[in-house]
PDB file of C-alpha atoms in Angstrom:
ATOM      1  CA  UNK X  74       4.995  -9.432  44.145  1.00  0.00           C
ATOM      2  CA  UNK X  75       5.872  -7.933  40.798  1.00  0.00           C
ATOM      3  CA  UNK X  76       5.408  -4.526  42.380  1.00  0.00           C
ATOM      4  CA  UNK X  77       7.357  -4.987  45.112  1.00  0.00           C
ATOM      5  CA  UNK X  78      10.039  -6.100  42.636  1.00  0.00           C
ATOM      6  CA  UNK X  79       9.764  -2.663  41.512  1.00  0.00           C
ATOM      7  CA  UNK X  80       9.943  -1.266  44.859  1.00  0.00           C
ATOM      8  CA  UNK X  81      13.201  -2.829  45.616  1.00  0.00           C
ATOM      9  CA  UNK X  82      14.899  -2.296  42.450  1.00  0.00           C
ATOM     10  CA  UNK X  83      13.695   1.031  41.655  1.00  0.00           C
ATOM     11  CA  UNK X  84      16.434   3.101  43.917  1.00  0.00           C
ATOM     12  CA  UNK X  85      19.479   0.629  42.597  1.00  0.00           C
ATOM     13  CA  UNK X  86      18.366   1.112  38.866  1.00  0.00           C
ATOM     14  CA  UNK X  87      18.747   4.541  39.876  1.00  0.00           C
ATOM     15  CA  UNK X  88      21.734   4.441  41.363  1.00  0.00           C
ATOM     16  CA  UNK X  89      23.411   2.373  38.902  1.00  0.00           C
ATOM     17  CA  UNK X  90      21.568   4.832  36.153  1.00  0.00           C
ATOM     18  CA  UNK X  91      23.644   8.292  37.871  1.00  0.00           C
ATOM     19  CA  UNK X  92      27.026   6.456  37.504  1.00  0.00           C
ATOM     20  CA  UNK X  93      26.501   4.709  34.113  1.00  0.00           C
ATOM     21  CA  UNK X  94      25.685   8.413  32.863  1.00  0.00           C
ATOM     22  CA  UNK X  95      28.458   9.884  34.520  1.00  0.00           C
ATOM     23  CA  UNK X  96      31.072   7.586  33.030  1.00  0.00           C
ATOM     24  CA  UNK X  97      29.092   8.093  29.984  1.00  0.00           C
ATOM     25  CA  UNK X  98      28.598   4.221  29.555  1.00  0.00           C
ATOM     26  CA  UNK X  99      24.801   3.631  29.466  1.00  0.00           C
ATOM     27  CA  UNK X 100      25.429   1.306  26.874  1.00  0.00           C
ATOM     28  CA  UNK X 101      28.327  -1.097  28.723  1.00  0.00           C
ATOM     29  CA  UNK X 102      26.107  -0.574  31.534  1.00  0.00           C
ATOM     30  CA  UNK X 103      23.009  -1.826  29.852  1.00  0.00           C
ATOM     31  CA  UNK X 104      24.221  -4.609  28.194  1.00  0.00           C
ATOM     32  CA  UNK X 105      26.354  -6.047  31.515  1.00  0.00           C
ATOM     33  CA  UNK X 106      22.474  -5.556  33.343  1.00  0.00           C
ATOM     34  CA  UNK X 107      21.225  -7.414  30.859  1.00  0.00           C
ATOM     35  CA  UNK X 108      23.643 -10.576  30.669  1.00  0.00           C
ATOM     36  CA  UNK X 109      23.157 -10.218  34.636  1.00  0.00           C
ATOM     37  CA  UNK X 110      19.169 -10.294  34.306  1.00  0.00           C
ATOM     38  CA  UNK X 111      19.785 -13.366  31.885  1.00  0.00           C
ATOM     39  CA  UNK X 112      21.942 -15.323  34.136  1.00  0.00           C
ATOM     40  CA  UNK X 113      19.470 -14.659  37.685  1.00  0.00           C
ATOM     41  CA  UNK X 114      16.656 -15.659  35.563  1.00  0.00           C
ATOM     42  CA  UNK X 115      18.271 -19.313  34.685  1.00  0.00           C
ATOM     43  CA  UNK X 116      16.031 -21.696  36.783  1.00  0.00           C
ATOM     44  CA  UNK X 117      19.042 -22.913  38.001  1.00  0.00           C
ATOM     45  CA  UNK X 118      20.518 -20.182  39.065  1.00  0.00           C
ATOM     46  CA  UNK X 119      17.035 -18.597  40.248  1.00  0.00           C
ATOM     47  CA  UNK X 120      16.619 -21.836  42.349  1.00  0.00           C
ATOM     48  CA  UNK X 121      19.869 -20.968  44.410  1.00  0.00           C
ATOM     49  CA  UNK X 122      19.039 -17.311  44.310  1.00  0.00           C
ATOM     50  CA  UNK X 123      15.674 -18.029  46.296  1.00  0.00           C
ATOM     51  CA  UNK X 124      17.092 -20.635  48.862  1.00  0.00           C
ATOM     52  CA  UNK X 125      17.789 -19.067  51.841  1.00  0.00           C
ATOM     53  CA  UNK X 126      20.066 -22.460  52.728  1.00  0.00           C
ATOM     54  CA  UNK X 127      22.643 -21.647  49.572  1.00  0.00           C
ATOM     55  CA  UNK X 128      25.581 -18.873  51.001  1.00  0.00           C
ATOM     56  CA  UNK X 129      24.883 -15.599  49.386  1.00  0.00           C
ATOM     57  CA  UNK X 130      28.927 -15.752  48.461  1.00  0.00           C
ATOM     58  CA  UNK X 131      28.653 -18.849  46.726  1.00  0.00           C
ATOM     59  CA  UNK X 132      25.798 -17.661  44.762  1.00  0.00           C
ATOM     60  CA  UNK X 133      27.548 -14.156  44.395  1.00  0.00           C
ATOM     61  CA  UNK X 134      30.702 -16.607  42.845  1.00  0.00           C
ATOM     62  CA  UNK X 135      28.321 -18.464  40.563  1.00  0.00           C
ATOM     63  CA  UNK X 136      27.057 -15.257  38.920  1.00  0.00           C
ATOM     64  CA  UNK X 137      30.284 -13.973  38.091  1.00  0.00           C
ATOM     65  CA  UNK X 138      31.889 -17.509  36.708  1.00  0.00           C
ATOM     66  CA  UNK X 139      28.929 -17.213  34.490  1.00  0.00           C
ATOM     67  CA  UNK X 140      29.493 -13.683  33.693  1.00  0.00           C
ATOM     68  CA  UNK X 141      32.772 -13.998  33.063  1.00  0.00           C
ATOM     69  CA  UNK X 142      35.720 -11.599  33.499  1.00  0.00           C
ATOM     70  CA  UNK X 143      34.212  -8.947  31.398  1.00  0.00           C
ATOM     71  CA  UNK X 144      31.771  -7.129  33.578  1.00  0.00           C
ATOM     72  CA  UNK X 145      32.699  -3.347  34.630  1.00  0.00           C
ATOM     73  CA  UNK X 146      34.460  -3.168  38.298  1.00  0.00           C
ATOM     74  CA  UNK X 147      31.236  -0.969  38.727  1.00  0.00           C
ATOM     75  CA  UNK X 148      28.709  -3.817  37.679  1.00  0.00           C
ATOM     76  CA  UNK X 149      30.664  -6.352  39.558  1.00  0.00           C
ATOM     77  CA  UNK X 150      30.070  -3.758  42.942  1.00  0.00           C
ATOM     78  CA  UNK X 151      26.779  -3.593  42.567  1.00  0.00           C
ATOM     79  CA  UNK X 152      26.499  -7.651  42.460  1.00  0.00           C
ATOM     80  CA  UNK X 153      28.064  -7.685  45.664  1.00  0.00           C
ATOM     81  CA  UNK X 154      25.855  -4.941  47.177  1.00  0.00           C
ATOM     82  CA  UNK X 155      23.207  -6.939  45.846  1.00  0.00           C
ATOM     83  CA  UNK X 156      24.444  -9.886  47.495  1.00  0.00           C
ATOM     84  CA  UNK X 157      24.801  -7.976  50.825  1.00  0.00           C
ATOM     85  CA  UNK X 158      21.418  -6.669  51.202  1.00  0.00           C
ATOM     86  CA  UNK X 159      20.146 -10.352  49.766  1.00  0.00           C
ATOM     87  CA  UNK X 160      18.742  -8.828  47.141  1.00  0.00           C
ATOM     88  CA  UNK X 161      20.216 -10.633  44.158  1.00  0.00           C
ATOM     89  CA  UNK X 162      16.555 -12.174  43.054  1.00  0.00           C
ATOM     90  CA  UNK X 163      15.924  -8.561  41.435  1.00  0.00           C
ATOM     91  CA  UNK X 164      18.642  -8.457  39.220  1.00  0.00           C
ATOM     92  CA  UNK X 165      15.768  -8.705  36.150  1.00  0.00           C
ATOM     93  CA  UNK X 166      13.263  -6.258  37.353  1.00  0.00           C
ATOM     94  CA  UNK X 167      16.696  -3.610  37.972  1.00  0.00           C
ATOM     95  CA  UNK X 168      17.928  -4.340  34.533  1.00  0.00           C
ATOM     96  CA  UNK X 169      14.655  -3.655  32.980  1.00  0.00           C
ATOM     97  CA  UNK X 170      14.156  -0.326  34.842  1.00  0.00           C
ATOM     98  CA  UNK X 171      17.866   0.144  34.413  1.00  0.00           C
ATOM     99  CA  UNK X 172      16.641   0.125  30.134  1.00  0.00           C
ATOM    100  CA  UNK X 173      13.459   2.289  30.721  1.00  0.00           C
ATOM    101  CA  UNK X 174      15.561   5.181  32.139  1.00  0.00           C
ATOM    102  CA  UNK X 175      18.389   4.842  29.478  1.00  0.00           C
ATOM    103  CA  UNK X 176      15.721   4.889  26.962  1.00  0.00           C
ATOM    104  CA  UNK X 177      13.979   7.947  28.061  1.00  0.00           C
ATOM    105  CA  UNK X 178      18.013   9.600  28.835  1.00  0.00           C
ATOM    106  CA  UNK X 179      17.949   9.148  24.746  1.00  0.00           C
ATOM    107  CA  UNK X 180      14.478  10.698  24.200  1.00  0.00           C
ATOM    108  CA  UNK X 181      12.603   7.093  23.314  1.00  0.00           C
ATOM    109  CA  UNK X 182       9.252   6.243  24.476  1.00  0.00           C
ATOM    110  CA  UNK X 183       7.947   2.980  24.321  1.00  0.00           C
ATOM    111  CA  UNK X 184       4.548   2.864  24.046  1.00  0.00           C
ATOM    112  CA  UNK X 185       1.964  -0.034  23.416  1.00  0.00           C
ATOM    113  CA  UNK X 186      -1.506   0.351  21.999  1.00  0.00           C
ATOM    114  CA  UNK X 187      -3.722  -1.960  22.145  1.00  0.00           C
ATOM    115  CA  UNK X 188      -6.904  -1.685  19.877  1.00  0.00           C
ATOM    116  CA  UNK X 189      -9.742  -4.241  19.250  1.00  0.00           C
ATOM    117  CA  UNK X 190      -8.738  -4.487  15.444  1.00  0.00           C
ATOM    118  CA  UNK X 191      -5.743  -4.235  13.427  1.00  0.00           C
ATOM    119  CA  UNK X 192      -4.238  -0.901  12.627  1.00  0.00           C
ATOM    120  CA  UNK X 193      -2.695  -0.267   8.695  1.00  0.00           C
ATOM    121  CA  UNK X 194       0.335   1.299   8.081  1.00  0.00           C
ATOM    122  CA  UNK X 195      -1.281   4.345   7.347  1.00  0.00           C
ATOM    123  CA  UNK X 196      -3.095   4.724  10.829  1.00  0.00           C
ATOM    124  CA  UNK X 197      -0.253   3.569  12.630  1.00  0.00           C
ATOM    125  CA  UNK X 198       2.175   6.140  11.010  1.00  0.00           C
ATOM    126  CA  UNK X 199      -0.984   8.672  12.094  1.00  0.00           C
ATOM    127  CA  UNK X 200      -0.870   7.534  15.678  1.00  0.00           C
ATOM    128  CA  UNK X 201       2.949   7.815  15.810  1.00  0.00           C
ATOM    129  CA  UNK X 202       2.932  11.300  14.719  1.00  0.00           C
ATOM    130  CA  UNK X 203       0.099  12.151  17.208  1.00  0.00           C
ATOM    131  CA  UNK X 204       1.983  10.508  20.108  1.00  0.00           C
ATOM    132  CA  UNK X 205       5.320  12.547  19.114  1.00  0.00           C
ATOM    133  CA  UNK X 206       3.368  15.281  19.300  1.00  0.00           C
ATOM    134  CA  UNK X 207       1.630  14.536  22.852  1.00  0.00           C
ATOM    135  CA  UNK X 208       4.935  12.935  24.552  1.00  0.00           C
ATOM    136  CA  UNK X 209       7.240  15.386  22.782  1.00  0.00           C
ATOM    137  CA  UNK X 210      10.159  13.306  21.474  1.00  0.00           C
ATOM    138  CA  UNK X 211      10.240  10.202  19.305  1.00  0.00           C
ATOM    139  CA  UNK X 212       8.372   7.192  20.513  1.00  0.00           C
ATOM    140  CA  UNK X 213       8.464   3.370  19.778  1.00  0.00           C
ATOM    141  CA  UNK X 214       5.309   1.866  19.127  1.00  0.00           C
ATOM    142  CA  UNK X 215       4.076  -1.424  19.658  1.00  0.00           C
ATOM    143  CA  UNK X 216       1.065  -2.492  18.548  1.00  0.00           C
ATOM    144  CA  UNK X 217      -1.203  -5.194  20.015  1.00  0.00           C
ATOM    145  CA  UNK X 218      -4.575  -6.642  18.998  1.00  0.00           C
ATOM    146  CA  UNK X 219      -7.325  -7.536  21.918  1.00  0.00           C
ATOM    147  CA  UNK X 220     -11.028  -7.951  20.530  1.00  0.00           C
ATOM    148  CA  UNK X 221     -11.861  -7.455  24.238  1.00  0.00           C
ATOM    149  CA  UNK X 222     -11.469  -3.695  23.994  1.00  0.00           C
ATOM    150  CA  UNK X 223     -14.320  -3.567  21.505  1.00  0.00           C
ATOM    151  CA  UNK X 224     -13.155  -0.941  19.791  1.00  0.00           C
ATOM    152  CA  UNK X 225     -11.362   2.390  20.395  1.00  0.00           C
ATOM    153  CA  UNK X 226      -7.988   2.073  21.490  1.00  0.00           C
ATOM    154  CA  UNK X 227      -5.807   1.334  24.910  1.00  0.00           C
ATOM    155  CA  UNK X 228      -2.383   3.373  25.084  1.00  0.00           C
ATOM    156  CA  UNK X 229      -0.243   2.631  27.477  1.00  0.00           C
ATOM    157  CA  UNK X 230       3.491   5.078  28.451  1.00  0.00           C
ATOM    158  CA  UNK X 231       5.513   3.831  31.359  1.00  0.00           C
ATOM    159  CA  UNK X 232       2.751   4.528  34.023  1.00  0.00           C
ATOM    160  CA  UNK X 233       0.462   6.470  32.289  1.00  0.00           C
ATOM    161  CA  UNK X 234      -2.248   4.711  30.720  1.00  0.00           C
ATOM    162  CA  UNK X 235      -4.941   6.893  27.963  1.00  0.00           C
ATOM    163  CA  UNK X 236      -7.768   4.130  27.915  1.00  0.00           C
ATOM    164  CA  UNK X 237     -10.191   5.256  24.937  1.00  0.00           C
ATOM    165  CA  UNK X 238     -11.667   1.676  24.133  1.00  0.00           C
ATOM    166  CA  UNK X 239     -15.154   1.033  24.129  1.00  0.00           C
ATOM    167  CA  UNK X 240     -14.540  -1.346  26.935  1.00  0.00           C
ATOM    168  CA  UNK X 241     -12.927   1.266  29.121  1.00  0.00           C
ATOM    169  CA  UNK X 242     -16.255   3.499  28.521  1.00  0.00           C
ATOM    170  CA  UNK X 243     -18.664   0.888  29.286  1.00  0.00           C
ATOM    171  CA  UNK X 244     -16.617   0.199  33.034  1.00  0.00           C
ATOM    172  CA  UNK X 245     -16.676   3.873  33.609  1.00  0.00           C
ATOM    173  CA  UNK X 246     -20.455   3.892  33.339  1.00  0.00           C
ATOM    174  CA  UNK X 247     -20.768   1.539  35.305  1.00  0.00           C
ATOM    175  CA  UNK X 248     -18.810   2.375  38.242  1.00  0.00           C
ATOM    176  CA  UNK X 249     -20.850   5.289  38.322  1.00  0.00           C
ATOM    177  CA  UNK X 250     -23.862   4.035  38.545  1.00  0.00           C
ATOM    178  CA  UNK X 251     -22.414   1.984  41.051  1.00  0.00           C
ATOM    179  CA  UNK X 252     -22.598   5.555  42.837  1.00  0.00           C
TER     180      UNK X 252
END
């Protein structure tokens, strides 16, 4: 489901992207997305969002009581596009992609690593230099513990995943010996 999410709200994040960086307002842009992604993710509100029963227009007026009357005439728009096409339930996932493009517009990457034990300050600082170097531009790093990796480490770039943990090894030997 979370993929189809993704699917749905890909082109809109896009859309909505192109004109936020046109007005040059990525940042009133992002933060309205946000307050939106806040308010569809109230159970509440998600409840209504989901029930086919519940007129999209009611729902549509809900959202922007919450809002309030400071959303862009832009934002408020693409609400009631969303609306149209019944599509308000990925208001979160378009926010969030809405974020990832606006970050990499600004030359951010946010990358996780995962690695089976904890990294000092001194490796970290290492591995940030190295991934500056491999992505080109500065990068955010988060970093995450798993013992289940074994050791070695798990990076992980928007879509692109660099798996060099031991675990990652051992289930690439054995899918081929599968073969």
């Amino acid at each position: 489901m979370a993929g189809d999410t993704t699917t749905v709200a890909r082109p809109y994040a896009e859309a909505a992207f192109a004109i936020a960086k046109d007005r040059k307002d990525l940042d009133a842009w992002s933060d309205a997305l946000t307050r939106l992604a806040a308010i569809a993710e109230d159970p509440k509100i998600a409840a209504r969002i989901g029930n086919p029963n519940v007129p999209r227009e009611e729902i549509q007026s809900l959202i922007f009581g919450v809002a309030g009357e400071t959303l862009p005439a832009e934002v408020q728009n693409l609400v009631r596009l969303l609306t149209a096409n019944k599509r308000l339930s990925v208001l979160p996932e378009l926010a969030r992609l809405f974020d990832e493009l606006k970050t990499a517009e600004q030359g951010l990457r946010r990358i996780t690593v995962r690695t089976a034990f904890a990294l000092s300050d001194d490796e970290q600082a290492a591995l940030t230099k190295s991934l500056k170097g491999h992505f080109g531009g500065d990068v955010e790093l988060t970093v995450e513990n798993d013992p289940s990796l074994i050791g070695g480490v798990e990076v992980r770039a928007d879509d692109l995943v660099i798996d060099g943990s031991i675990r990652g090894r051992l289930q690439q030997l054995s899918n081929a010996l599968q073969f």
